JSON list of C-alpha atoms in Angstrom, two decimals:
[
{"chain": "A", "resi": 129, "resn": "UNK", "atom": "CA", "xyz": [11.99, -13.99, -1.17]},
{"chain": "A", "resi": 130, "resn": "UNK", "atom": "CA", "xyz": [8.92, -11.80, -1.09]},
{"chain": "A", "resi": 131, "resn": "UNK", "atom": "CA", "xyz": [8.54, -8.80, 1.70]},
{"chain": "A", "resi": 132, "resn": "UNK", "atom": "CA", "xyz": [5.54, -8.22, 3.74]},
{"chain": "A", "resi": 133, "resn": "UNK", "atom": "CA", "xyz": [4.65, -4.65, 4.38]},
{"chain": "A", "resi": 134, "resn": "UNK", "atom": "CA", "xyz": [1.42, -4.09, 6.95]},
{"chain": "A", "resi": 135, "resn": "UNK", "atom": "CA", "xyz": [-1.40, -1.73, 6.60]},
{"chain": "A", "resi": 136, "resn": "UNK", "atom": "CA", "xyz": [-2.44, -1.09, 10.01]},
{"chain": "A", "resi": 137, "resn": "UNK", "atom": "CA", "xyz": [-5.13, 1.92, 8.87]},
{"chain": "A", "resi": 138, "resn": "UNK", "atom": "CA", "xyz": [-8.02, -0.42, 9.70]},
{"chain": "A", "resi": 139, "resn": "UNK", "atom": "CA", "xyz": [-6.74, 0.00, 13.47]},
{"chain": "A", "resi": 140, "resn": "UNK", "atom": "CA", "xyz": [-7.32, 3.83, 13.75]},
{"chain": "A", "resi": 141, "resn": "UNK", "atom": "CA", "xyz": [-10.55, 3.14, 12.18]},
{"chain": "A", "resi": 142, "resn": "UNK", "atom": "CA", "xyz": [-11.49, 1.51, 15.21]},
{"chain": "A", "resi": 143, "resn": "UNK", "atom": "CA", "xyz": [-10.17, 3.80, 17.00]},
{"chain": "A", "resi": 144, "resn": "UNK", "atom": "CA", "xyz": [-11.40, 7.23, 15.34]},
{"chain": "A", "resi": 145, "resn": "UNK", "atom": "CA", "xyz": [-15.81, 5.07, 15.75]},
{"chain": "A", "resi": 146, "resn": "UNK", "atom": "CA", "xyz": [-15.22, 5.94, 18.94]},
{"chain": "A", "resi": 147, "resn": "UNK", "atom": "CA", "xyz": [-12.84, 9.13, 18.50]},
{"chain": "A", "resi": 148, "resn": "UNK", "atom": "CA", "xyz": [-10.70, 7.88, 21.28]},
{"chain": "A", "resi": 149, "resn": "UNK", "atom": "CA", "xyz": [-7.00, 7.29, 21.65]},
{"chain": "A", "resi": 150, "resn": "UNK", "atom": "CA", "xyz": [-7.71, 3.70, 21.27]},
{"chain": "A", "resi": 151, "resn": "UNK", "atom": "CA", "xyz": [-6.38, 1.47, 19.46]},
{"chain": "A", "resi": 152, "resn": "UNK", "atom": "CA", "xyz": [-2.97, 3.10, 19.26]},
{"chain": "A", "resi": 153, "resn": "UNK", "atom": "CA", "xyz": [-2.12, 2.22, 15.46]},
{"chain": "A", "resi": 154, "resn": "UNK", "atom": "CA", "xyz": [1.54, 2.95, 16.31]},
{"chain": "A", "resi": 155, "resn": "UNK", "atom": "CA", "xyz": [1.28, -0.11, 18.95]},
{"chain": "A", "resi": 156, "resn": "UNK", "atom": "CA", "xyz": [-0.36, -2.30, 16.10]},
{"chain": "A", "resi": 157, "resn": "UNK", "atom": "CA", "xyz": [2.74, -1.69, 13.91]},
{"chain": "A", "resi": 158, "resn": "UNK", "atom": "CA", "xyz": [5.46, -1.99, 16.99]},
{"chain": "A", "resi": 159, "resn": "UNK", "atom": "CA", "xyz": [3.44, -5.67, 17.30]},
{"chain": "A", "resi": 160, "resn": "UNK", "atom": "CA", "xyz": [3.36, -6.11, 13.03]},
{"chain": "A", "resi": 161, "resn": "UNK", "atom": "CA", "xyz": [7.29, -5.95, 13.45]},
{"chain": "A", "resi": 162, "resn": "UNK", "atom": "CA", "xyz": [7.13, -8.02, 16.29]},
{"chain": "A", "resi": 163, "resn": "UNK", "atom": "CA", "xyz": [5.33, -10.54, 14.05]},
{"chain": "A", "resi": 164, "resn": "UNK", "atom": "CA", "xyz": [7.43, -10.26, 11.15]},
{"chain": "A", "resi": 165, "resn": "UNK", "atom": "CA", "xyz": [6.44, -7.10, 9.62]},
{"chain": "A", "resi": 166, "resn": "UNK", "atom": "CA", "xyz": [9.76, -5.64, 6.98]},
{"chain": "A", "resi": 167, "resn": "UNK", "atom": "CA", "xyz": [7.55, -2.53, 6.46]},
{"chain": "A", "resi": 168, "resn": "UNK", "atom": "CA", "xyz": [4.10, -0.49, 7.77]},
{"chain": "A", "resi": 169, "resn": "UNK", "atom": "CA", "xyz": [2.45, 0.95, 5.45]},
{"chain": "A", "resi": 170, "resn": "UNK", "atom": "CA", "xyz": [-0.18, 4.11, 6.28]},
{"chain": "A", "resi": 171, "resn": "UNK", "atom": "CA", "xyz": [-3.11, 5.68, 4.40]},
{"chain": "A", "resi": 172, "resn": "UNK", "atom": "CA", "xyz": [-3.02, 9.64, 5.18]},
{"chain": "A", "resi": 173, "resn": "UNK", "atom": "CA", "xyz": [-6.55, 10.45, 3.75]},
{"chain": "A", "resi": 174, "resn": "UNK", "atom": "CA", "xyz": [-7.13, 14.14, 2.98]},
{"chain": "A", "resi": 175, "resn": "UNK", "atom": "CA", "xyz": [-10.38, 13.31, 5.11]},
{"chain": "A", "resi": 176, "resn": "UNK", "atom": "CA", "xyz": [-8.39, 12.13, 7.77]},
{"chain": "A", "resi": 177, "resn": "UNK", "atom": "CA", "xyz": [-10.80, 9.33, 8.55]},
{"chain": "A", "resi": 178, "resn": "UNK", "atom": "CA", "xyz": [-8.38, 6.93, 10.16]},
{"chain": "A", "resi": 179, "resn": "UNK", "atom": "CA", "xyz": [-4.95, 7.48, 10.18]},
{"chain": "A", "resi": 180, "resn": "UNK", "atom": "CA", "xyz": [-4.06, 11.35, 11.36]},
{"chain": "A", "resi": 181, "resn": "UNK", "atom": "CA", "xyz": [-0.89, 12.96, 11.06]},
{"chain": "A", "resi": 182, "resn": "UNK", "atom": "CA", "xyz": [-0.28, 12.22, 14.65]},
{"chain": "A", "resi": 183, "resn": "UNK", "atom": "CA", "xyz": [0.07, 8.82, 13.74]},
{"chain": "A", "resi": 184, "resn": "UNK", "atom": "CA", "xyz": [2.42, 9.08, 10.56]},
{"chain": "A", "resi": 185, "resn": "UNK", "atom": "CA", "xyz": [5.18, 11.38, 12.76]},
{"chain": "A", "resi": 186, "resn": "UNK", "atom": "CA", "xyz": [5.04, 8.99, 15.77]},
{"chain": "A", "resi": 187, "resn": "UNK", "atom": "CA", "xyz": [5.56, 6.03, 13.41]},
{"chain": "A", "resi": 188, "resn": "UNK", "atom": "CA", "xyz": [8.42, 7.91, 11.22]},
{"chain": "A", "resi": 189, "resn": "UNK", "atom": "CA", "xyz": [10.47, 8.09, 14.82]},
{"chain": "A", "resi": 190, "resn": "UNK", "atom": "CA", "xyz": [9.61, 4.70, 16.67]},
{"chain": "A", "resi": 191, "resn": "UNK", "atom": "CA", "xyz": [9.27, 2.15, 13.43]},
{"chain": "A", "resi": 192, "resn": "UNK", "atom": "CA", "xyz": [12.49, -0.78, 13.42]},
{"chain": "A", "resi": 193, "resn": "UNK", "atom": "CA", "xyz": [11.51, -1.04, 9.84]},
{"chain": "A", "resi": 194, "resn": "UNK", "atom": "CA", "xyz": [10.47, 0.94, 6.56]},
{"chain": "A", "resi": 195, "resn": "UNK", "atom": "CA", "xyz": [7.82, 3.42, 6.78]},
{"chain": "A", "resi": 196, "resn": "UNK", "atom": "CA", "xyz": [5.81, 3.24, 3.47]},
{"chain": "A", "resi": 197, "resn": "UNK", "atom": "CA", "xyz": [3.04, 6.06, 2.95]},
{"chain": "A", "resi": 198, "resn": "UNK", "atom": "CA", "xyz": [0.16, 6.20, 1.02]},
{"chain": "A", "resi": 199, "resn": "UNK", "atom": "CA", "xyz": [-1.08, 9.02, -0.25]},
{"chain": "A", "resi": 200, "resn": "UNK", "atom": "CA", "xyz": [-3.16, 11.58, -3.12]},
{"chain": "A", "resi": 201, "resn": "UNK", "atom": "CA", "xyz": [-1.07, 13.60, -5.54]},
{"chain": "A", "resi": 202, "resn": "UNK", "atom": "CA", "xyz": [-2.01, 17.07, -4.01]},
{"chain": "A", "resi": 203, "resn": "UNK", "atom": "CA", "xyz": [0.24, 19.78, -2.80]},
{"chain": "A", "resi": 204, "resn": "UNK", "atom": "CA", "xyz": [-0.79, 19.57, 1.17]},
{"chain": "A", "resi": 205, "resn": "UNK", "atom": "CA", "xyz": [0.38, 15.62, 1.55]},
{"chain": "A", "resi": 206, "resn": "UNK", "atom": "CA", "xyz": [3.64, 16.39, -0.68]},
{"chain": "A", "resi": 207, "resn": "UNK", "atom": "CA", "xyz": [4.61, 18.85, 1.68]},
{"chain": "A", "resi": 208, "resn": "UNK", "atom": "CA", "xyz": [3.57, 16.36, 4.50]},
{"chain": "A", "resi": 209, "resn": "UNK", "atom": "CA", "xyz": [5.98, 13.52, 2.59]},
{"chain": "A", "resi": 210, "resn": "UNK", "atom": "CA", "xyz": [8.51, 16.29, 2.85]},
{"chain": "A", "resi": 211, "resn": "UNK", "atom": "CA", "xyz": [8.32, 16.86, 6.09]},
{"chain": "A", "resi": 212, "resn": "UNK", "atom": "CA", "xyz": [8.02, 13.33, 7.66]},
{"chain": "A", "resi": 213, "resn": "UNK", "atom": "CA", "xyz": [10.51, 11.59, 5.41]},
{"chain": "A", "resi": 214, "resn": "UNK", "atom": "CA", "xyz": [9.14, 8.42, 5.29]},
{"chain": "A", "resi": 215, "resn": "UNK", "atom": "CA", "xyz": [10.90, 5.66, 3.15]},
{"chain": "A", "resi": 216, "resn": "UNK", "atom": "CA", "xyz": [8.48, 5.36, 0.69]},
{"chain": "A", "resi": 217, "resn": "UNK", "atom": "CA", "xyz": [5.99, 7.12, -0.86]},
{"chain": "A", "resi": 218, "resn": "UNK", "atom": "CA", "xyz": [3.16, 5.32, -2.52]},
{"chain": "A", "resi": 219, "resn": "UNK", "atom": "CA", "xyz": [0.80, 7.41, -4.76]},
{"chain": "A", "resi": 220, "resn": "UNK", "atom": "CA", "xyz": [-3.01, 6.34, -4.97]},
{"chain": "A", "resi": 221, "resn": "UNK", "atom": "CA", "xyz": [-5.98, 7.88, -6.36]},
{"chain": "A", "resi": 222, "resn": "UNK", "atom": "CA", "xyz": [-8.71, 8.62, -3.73]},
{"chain": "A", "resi": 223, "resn": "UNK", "atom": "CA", "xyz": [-12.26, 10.30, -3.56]},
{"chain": "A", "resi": 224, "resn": "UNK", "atom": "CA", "xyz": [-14.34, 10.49, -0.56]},
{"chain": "A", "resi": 225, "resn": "UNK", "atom": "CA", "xyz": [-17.15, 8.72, -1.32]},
{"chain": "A", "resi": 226, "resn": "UNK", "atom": "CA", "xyz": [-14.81, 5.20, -1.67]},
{"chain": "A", "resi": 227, "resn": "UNK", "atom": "CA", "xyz": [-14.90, 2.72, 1.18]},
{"chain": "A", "resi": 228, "resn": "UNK", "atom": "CA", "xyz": [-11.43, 1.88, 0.30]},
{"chain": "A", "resi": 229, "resn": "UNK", "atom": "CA", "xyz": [-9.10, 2.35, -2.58]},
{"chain": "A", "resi": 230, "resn": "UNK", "atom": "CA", "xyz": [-11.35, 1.18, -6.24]},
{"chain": "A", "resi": 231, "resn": "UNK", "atom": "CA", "xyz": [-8.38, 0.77, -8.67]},
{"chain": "A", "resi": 232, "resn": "UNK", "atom": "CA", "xyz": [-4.84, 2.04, -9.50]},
{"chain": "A", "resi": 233, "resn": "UNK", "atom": "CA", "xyz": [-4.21, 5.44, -10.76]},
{"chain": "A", "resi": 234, "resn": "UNK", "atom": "CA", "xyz": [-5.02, 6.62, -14.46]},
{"chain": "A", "resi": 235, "resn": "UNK", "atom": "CA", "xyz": [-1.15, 7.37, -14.49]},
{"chain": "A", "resi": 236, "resn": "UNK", "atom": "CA", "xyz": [-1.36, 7.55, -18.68]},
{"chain": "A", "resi": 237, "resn": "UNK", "atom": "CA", "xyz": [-3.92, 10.77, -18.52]},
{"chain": "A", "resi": 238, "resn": "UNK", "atom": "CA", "xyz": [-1.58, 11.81, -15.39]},
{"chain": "A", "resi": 239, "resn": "UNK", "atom": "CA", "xyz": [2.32, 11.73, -16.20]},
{"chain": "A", "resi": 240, "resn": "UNK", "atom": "CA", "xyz": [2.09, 15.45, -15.95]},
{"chain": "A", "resi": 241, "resn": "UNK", "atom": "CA", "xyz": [0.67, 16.26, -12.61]},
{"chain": "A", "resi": 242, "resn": "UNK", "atom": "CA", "xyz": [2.45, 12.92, -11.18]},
{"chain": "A", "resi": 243, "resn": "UNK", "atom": "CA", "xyz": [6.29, 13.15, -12.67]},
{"chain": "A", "resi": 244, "resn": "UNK", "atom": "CA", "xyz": [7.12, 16.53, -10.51]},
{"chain": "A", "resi": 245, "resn": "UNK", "atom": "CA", "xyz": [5.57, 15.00, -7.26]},
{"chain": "A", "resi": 246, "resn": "UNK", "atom": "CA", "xyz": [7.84, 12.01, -8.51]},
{"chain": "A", "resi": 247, "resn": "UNK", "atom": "CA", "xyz": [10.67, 13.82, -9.25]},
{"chain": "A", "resi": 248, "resn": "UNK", "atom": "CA", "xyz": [10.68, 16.14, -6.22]},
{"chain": "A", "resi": 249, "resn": "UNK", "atom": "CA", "xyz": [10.13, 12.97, -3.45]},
{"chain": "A", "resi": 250, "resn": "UNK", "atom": "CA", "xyz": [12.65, 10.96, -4.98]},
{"chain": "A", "resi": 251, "resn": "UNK", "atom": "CA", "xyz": [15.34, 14.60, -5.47]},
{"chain": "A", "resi": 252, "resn": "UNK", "atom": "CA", "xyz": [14.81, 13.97, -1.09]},
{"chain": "A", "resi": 253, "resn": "UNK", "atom": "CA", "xyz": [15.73, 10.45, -1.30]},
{"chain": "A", "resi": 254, "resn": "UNK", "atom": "CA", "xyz": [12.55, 8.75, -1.12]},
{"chain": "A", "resi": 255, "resn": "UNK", "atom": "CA", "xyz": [10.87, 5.89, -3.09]},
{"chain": "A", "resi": 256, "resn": "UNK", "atom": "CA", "xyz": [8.04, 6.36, -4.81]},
{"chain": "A", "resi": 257, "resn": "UNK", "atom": "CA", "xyz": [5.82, 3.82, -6.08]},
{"chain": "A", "resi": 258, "resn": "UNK", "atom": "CA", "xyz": [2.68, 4.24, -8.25]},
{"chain": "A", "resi": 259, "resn": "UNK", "atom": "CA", "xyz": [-0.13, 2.61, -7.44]},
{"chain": "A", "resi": 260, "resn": "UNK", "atom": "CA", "xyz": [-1.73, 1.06, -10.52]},
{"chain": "A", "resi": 261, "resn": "UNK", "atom": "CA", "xyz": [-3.71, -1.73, -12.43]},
{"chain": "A", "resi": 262, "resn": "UNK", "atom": "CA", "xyz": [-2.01, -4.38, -13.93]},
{"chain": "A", "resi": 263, "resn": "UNK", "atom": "CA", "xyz": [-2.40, -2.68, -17.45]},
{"chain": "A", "resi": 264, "resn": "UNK", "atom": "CA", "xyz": [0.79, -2.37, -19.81]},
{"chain": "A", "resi": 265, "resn": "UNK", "atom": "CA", "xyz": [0.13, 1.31, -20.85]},
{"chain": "A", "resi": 266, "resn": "UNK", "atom": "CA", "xyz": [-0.52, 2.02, -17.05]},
{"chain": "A", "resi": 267, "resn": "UNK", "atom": "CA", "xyz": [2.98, 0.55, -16.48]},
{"chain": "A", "resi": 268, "resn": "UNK", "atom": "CA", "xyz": [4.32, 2.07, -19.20]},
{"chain": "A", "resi": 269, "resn": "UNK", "atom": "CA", "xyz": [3.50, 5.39, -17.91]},
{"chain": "A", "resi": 270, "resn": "UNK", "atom": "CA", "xyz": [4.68, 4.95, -14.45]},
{"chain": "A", "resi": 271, "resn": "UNK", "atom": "CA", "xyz": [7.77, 4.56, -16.17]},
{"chain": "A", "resi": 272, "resn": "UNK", "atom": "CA", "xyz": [8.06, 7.21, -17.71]},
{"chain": "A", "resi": 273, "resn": "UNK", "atom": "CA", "xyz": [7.40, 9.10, -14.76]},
{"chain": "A", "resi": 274, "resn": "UNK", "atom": "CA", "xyz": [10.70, 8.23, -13.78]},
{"chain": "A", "resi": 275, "resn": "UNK", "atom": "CA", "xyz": [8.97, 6.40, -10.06]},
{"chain": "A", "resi": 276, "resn": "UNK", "atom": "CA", "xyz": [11.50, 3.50, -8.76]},
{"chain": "A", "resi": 277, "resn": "UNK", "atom": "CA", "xyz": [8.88, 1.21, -8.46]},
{"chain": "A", "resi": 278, "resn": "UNK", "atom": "CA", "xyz": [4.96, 0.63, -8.95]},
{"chain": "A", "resi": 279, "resn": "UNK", "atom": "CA", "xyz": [2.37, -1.38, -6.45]},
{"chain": "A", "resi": 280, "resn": "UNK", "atom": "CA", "xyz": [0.31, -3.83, -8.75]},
{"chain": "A", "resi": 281, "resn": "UNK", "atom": "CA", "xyz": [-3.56, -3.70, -7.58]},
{"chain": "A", "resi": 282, "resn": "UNK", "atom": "CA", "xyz": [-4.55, -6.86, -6.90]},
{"chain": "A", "resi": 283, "resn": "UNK", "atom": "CA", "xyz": [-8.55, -6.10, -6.01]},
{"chain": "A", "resi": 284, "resn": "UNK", "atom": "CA", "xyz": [-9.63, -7.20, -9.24]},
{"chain": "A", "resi": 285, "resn": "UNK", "atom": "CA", "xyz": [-8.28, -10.81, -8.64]},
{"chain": "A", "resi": 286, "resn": "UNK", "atom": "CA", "xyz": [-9.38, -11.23, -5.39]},
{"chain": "A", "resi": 287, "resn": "UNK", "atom": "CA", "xyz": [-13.31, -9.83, -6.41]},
{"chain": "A", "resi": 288, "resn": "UNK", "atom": "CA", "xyz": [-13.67, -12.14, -8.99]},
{"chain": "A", "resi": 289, "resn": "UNK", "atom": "CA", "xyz": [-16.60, -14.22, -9.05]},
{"chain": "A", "resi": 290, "resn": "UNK", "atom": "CA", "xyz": [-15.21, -17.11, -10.45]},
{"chain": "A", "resi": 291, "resn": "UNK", "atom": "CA", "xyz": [-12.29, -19.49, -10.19]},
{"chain": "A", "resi": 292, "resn": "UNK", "atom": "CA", "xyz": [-12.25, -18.95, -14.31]},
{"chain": "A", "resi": 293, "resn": "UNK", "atom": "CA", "xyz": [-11.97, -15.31, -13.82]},
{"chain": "A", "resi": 294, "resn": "UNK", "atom": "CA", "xyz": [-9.70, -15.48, -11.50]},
{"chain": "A", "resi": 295, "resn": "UNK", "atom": "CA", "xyz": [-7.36, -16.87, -13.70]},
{"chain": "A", "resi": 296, "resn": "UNK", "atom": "CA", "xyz": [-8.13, -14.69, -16.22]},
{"chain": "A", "resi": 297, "resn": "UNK", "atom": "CA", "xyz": [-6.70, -11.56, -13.76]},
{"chain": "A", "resi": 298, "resn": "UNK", "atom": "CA", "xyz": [-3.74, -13.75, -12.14]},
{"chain": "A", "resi": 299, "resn": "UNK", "atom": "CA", "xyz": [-2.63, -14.14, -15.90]},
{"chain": "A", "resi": 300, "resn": "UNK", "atom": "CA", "xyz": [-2.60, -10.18, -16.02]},
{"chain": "A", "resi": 301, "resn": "UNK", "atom": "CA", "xyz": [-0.78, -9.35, -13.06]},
{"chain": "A", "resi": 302, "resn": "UNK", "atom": "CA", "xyz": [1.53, -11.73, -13.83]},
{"chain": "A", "resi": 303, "resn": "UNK", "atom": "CA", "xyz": [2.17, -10.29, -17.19]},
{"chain": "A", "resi": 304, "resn": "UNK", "atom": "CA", "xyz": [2.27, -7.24, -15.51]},
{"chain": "A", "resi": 305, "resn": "UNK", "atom": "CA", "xyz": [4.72, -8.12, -13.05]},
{"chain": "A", "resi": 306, "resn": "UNK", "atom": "CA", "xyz": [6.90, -9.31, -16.14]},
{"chain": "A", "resi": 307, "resn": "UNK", "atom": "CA", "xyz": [6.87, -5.84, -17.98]},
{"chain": "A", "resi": 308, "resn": "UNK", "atom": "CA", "xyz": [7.79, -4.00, -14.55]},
{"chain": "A", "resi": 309, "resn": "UNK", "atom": "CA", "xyz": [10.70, -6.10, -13.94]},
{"chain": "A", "resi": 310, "resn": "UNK", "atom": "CA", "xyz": [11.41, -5.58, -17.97]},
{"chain": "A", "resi": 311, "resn": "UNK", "atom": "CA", "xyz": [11.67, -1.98, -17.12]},
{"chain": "A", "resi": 312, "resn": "UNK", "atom": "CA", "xyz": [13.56, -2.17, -14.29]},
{"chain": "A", "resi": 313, "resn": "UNK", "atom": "CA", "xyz": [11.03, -1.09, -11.89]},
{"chain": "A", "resi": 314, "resn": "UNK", "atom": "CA", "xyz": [10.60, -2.70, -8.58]},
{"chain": "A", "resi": 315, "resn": "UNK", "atom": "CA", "xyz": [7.49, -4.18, -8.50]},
{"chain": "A", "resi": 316, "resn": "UNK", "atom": "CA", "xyz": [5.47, -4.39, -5.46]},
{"chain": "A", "resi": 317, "resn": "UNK", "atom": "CA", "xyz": [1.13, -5.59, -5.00]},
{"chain": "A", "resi": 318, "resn": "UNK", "atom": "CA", "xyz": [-1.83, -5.33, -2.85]},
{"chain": "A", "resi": 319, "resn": "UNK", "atom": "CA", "xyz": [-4.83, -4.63, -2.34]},
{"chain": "A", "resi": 320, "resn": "UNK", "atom": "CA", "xyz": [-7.77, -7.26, -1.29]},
{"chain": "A", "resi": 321, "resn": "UNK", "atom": "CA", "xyz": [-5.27, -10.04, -0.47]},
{"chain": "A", "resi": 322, "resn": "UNK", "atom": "CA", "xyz": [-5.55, -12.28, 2.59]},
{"chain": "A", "resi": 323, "resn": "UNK", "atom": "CA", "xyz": [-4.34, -15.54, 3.97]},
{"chain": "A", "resi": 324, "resn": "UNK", "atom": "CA", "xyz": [-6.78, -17.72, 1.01]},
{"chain": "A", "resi": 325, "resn": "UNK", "atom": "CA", "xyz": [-5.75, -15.54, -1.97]},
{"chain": "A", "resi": 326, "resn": "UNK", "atom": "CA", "xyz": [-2.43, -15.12, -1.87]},
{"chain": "A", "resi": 327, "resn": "UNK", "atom": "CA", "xyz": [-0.61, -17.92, -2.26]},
{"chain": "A", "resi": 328, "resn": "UNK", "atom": "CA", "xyz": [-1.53, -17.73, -6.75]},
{"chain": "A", "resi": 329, "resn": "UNK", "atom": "CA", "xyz": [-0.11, -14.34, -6.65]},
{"chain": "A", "resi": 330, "resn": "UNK", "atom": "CA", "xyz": [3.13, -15.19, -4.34]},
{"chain": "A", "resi": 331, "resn": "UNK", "atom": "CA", "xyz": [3.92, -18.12, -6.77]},
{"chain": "A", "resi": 332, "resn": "UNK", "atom": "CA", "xyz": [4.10, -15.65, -9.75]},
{"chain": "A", "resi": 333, "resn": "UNK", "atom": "CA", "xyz": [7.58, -14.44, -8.34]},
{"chain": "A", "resi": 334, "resn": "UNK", "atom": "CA", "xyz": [8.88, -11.08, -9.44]},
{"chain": "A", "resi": 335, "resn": "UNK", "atom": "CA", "xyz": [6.92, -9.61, -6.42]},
{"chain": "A", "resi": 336, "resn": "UNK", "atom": "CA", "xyz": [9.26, -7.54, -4.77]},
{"chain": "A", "resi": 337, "resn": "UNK", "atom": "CA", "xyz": [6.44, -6.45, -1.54]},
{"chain": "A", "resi": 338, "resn": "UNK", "atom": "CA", "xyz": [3.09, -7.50, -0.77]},
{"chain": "A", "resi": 339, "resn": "UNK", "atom": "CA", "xyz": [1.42, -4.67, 1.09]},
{"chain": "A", "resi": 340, "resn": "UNK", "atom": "CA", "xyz": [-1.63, -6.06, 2.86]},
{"chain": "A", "resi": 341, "resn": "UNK", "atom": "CA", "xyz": [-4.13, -4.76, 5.81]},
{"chain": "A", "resi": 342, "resn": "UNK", "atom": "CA", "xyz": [-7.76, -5.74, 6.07]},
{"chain": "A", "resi": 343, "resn": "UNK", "atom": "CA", "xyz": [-7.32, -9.00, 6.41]},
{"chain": "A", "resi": 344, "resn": "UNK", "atom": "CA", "xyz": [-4.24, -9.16, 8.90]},
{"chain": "A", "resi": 345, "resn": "UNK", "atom": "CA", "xyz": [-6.35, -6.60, 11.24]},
{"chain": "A", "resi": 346, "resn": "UNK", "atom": "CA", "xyz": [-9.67, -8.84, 10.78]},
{"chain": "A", "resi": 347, "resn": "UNK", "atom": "CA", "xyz": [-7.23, -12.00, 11.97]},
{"chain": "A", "resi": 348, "resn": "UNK", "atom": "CA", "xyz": [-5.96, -10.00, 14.33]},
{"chain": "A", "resi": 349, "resn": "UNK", "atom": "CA", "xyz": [-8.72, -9.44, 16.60]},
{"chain": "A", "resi": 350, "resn": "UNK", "atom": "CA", "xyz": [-9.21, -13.04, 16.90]},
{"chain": "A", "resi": 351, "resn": "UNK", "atom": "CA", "xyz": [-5.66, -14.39, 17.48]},
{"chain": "A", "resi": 352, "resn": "UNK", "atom": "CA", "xyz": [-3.49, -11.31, 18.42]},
{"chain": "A", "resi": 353, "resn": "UNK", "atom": "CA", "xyz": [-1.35, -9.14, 15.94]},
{"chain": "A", "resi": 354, "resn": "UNK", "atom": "CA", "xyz": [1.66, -10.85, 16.10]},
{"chain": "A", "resi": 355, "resn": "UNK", "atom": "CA", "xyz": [0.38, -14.06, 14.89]},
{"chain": "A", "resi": 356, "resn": "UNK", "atom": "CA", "xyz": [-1.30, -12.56, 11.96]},
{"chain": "A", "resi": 357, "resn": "UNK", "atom": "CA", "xyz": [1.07, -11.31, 10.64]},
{"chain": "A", "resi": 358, "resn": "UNK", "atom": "CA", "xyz": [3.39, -14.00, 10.79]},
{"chain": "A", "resi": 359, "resn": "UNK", "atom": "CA", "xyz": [1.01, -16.65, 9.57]},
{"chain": "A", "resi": 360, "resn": "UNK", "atom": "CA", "xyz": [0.76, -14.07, 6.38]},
{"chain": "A", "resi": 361, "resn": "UNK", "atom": "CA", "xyz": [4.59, -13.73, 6.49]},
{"chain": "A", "resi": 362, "resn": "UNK", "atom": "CA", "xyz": [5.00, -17.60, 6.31]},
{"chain": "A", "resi": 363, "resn": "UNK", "atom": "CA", "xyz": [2.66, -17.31, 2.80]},
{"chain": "A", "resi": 364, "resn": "UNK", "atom": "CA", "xyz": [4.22, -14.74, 1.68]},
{"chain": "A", "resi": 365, "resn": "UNK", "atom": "CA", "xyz": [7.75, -15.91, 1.93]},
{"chain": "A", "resi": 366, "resn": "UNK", "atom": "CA", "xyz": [7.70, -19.27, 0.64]}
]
């Protein structure tokens, strides 16, 4: 049975239009868990435009669950990972300029600069996962990298134009899912998924995690946190 870890980023952006103290992202994830939630994930952007380091400490000491964060490969959030501990570690590639994350990392031109963040997170006893498309030399290369586990991006899917094309990129991250498991990493997705999309990708099995957040925190401000999330926890666990 599938997991369900919760972005709750899309809070503090609420918060940080009006540079306030509210909403309190660490109350939307004590509610995610409430609802179901086995993880939180956070985005710790080097622009800090949602989620501040405030939020990532106060989580790491009041969170019932796992603690999964997303970040760059640069030397200011390693020592950051280091210092917070979270559970997880999940690297993405990031610019400014993106509204949100465009695609997995370009881990085959990277295995260099990633494998010593890799090595030196997972030496401290956390996971790492690599954040990447569901392409076989991409997956290959996280391998080798020696990460536990990689997070298959899912955006392409859920963009596509077309119910033809959409089978044309669940057929990829399914085959993609396969050759993880094949390697014996865990395999975890996200990325664009919400309570319409998901069910296709759940059915594929092999998922170990599905790490979603726009759409739970869009639901959420109609019906309460809680019961978003554990209307997406019912999908994702069937």
């Amino acid at each position: 049975m599938a997991q369900l870890g919760v972005n709750v980023d899309h809070v503090a952006t609420v918060r940080q239009a009006r540079g306030t103290s509210e909403p309190d992202p660490v109350t939307a994830a004590a509610l995610a868990e409430l609802g179901g939630a086995d993880s939180i994930t956070v985005h710790l952007r080097e622009d800090r435009r949602h989620i501040q380091d405030r939020d990532v400490r106060v989580l790491r000491q009041t969170l019932k669950t796992r603690l999964n964060l997303e970040m760059a490969n640069t030397r200011e959030m390693l020592e950051f990972a280091l210092q917070v501990r979270p559970d997880s570690v999940c690297l993405v590639p990031e610019r400014r300029q993106e509204l949100t994350t465009e695609g997995g990392l370009d881990v085959l031109h990277q295995e260099l600069e990633l494998q010593p963040t890799v090595n030196r997170l997972q030496a401290e006893g956390i996971v790492v996962s690599l954040f990447v498309d569901p392409d076989p030399a991409q997956i290959e290369a996280a391998r080798r990298t020696g990460a536990a586990a990689i997070e298959i991006h899912t955006g392409t899917y859920c963009d596509a134009p077309t119910a033809l094309r959409a089978q044309s990129e669940l057929a990829k991250i399914a085959a993609g899912v396969q050759l993880g498991r094949e390697l014996g990493l865990i395999v975890n997705a996200g990325h664009g998924l919400n309570y319409r999309n998901v069910t296709p990708v759940v059915a594929l099995g092999g998922i170990e995690e599905f790490n979603i957040g726009h759409s739970i925190i869009a639901r959420a401000l109609l019906v309460g946190m809680e019961r978003a999330v554990r209307e997406m926890a019912e999908l994702v666990r069937r």
